[in-house]
Short mmCIF file of C-alpha atoms in Angstrom, two decimals:
data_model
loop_
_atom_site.label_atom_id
_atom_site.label_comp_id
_atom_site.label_asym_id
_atom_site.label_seq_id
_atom_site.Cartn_x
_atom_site.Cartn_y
_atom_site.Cartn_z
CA UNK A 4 0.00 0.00 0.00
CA UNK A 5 1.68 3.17 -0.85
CA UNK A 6 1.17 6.20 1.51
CA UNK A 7 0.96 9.50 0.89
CA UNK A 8 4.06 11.60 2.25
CA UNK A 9 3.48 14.76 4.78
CA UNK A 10 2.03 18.16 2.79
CA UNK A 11 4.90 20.48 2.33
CA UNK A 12 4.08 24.26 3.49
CA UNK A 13 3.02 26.64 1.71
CA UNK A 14 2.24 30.43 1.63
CA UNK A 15 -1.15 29.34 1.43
CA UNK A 16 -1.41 27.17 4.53
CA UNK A 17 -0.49 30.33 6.41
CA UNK A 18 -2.99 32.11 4.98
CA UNK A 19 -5.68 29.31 5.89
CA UNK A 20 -4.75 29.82 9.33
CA UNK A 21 -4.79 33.40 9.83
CA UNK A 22 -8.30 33.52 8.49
CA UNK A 23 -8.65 30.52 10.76
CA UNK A 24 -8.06 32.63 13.66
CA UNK A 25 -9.20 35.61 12.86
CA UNK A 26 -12.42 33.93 12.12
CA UNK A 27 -12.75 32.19 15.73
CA UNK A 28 -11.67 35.56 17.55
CA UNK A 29 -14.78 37.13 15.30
CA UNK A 30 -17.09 34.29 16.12
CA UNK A 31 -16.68 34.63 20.17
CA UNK A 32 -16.76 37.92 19.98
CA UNK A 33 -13.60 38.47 20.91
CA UNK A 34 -11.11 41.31 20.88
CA UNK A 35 -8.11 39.68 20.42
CA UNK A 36 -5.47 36.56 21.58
CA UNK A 37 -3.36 35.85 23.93
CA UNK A 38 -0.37 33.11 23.39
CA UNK A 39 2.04 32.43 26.00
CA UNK A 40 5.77 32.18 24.01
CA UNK A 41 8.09 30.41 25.78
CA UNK A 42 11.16 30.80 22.91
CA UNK A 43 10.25 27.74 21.33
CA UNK A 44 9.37 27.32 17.53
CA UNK A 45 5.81 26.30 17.83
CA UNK A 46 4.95 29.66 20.05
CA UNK A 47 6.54 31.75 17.53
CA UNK A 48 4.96 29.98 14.97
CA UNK A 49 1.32 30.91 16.60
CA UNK A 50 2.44 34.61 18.21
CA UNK A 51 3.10 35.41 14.00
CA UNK A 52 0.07 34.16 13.01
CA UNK A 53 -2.15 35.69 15.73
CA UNK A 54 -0.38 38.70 14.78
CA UNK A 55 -0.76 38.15 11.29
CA UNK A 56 -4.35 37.41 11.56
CA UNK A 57 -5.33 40.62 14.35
CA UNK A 58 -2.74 43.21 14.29
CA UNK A 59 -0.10 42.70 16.41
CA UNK A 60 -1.71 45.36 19.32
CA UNK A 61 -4.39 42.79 19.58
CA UNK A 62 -2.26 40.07 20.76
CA UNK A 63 -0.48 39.68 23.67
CA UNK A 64 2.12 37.13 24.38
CA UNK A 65 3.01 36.00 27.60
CA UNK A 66 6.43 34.80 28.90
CA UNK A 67 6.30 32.92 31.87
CA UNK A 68 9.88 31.87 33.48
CA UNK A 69 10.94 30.02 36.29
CA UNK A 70 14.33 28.94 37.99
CA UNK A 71 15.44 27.03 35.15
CA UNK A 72 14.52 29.11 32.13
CA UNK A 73 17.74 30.20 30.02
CA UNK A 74 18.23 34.02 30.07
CA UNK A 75 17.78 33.65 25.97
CA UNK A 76 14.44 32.50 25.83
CA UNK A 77 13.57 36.08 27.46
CA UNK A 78 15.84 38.08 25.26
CA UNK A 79 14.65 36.73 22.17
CA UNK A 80 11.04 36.26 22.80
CA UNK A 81 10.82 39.75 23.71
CA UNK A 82 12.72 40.74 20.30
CA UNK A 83 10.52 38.59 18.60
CA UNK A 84 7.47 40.50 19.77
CA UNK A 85 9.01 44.26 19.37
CA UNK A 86 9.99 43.29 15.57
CA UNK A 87 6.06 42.01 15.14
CA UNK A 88 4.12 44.43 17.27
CA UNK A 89 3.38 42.49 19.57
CA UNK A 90 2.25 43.33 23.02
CA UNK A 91 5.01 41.50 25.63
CA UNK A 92 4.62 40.73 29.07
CA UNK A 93 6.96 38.71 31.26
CA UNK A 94 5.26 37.40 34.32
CA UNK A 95 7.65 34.98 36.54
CA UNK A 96 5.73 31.71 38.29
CA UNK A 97 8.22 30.14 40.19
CA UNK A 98 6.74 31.31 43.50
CA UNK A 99 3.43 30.08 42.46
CA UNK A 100 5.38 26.53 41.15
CA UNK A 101 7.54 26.67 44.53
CA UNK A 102 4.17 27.25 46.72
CA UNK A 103 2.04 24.22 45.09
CA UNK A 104 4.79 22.17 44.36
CA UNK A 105 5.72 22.93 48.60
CA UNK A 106 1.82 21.51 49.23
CA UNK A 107 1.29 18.27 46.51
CA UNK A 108 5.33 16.85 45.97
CA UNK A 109 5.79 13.93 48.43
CA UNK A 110 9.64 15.42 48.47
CA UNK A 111 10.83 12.54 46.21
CA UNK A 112 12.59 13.42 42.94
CA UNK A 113 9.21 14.17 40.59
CA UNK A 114 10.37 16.34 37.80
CA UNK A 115 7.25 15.28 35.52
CA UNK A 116 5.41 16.16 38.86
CA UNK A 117 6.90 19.40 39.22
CA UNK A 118 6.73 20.12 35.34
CA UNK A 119 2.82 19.62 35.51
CA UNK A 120 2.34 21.89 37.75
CA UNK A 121 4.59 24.44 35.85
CA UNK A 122 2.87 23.98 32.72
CA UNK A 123 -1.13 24.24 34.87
CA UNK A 124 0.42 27.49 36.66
CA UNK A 125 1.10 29.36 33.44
CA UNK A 126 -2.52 28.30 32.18
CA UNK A 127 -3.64 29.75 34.93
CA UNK A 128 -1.72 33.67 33.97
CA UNK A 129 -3.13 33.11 30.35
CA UNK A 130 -6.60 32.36 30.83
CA UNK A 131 -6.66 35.37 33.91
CA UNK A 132 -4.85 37.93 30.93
CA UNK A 133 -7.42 36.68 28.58
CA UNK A 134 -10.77 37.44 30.94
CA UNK A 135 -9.05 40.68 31.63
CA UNK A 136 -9.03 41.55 27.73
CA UNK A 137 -11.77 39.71 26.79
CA UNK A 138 -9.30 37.56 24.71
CA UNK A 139 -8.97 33.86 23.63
CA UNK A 140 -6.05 31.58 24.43
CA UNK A 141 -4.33 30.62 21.19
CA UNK A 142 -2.34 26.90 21.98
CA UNK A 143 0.43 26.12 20.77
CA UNK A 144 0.16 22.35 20.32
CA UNK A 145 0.95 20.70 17.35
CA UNK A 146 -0.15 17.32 15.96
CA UNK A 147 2.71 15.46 16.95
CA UNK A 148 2.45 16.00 20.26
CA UNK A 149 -1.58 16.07 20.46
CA UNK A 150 -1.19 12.10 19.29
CA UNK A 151 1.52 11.43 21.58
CA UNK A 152 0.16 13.08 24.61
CA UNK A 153 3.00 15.15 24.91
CA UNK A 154 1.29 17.94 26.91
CA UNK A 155 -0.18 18.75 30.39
CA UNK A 156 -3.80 18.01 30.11
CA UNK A 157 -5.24 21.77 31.34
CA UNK A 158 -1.92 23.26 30.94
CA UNK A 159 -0.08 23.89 27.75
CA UNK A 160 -3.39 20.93 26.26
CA UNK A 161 -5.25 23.84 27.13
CA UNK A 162 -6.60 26.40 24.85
CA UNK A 163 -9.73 27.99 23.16
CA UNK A 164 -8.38 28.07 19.65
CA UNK A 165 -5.65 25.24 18.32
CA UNK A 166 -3.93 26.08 14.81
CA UNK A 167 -1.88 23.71 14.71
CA UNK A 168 -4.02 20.75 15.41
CA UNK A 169 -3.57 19.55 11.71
CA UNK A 170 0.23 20.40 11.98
CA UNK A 171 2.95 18.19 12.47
CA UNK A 172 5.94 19.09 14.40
CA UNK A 173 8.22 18.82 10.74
CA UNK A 174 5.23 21.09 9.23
CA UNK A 175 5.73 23.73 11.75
CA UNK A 176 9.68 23.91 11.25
CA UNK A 177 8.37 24.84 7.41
CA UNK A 178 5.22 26.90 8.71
CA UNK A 179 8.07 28.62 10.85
CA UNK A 180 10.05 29.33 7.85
CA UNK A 181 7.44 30.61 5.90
CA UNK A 182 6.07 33.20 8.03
CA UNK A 183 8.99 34.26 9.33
CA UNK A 184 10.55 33.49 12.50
CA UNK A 185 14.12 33.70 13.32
CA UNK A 186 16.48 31.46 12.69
CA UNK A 187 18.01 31.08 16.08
CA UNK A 188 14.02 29.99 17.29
CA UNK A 189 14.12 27.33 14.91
CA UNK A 190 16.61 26.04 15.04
CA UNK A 191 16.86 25.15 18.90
CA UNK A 192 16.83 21.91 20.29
CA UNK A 193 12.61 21.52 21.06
CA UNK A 194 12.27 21.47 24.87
CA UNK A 195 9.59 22.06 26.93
CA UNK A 196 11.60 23.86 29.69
CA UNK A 197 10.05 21.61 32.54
CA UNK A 198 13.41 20.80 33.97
CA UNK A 199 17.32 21.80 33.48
CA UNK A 200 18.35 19.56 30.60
CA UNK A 201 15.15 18.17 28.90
CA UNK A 202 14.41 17.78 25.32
CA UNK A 203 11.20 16.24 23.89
CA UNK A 204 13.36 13.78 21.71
CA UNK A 205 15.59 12.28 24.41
CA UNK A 206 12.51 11.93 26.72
CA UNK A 207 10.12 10.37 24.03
CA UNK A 208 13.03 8.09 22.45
CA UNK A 209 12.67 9.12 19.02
CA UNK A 210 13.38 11.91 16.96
CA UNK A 211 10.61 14.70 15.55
CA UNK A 212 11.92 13.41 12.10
CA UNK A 213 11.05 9.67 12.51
CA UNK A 214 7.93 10.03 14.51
CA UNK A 215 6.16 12.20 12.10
CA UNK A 216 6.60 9.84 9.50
CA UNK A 217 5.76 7.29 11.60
CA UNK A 218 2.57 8.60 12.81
CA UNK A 219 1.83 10.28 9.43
CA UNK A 220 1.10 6.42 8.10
CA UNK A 221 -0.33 5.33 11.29
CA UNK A 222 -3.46 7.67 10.63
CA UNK A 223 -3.41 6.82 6.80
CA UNK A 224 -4.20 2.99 7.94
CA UNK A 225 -0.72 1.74 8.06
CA UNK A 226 0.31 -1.36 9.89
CA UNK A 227 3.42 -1.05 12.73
CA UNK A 228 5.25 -2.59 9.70
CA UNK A 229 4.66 -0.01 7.61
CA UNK A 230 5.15 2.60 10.23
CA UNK A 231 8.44 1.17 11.29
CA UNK A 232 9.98 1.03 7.44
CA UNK A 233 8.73 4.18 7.16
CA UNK A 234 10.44 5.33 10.17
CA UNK A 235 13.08 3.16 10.09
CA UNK A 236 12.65 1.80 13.31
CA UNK A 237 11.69 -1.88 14.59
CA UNK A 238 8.07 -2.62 14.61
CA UNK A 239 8.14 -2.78 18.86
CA UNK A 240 9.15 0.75 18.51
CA UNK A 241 5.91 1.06 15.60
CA UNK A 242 3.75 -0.42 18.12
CA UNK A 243 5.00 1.42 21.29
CA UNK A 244 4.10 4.54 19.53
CA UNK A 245 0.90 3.31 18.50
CA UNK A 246 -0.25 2.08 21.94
CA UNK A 247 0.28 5.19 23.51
CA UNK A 248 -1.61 7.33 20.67
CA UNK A 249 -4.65 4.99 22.18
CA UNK A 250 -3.15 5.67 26.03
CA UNK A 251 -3.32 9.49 25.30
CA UNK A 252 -6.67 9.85 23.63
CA UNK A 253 -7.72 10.94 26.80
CA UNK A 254 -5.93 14.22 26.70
CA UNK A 255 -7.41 15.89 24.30
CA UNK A 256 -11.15 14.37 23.59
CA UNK A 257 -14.37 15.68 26.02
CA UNK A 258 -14.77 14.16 28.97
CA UNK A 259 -16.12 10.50 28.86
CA UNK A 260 -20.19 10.62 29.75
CA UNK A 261 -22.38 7.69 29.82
CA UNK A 262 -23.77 6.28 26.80
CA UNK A 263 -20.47 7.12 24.58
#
């Protein structure tokens, strides 16, 4: 069974999703976005767009640090946001982190613990900025890691618009390039900044590169055969990565109710 390969990026996909969101910011009545940037690729990616879409003044992106944010990620966010007209704001939350992480951690070594409650804290800034301006949240989660439950359900999984749903993480690396973001953003190692050290790749086992095409023919049908010589990986890997597509449906479906 041949498969069809992942969409390359165009001008025009850009365009489909600025009138995406300038459509859903219309429909809610809305008067504009908020997007917390973090000085990763996929934020940029959205903070463009939104500005694209609105007018940068009716955006504003939110950087949230804590303890072990680089002092980059704050220089070139901001810069990022000047050059677009973009309203900034840094807010830190590491006393927030510090204070529930002080009342839930048992005191053992949690980093995913701890990196929860990160990612819920600054959920918690964005939707308070966006009642304040009668904004939406804009996410910033892509396809890849929507499938692979790579997010904090209602933290960074949480959102009132999502762009990128139909993205992959390789697509936004092109969507990057065509809209126009640095460089230096895209071309950083992907992290989520939870703790000092972590990338998505190391902590998933596989890189952006192989999993896309791995879960590009999972959805088309494929078999963990044909995901793994697509990939290039063994089929336990194939079905590893299927299994916890099904784990993580959870994450970002409604709620379960009776009769469903």
């Amino acid at each position: 069974m041949a498969f069809k390969e992942l969409h390359k990026i165009t001008r025009a996909d850009a365009d489909s999703l600025t009138s995406f969101i300038k459509e859903s910011v219309e429909k809610a009545h809305a008067k504009g976005a908020v997007v917390g940037i973090s000085g990763g690729v996929d934020s940029a990616v959205v903070a463009k767009l939104c500005a694209d879409a609105l007018g940068g003044e009716n955006v504003l992106c939110v950087f949230m640090p804590t303890a072990v944010t680089p002092g980059e990620d704050y220089v070139q966010t901001k810069a990022m946001c000047k050059s677009w007209n973009i309203r900034y704001k840094a807010i830190s939350i590491q006393s927030a982190v510090d204070a529930f992480s002080g009342m839930l951690l048992t005191g053992k070594e949690a980093p995913l613990e701890k990196g929860n409650i990160m990612a819920r804290c600054r959920m918690i800034v964005l939707y308070d900025k966006a009642k304040k301006e009668d904004y939406l949240v804009i996410g910033t989660t892509n396809r890849s890691e929507l499938l692979m439950g790579y997010m904090t359900k209602f933290g960074d999984g949480a959102e009132d618009v999502m762009p990128m749903y139909n993205l992959y993480k390789t697509q936004v690396w092109e969507m990057a390039k065509v809209v126009g973001v640095p460089d230096e953003i895209i071309e950083k190692v992907p992290t989520a900044g939870l703790w000092e050290g972590q990338t998505d790749e190391s902590e998933m086992g596989i890189t952006y590169l192989d999993l896309d095409k791995a879960l590009n023919v999972m959805e088309q049908g494929g078999s963990d055969a044909d995901m793994a010589a697509a990939a290039n990986i063994s089929e336990a890997k194939a079905k590893e990565l299927r299994d916890q597509v099904g784990r993580m449906m959870h994450k970002h479906s409604p709620a379960m109710i009776p009769g469903q």
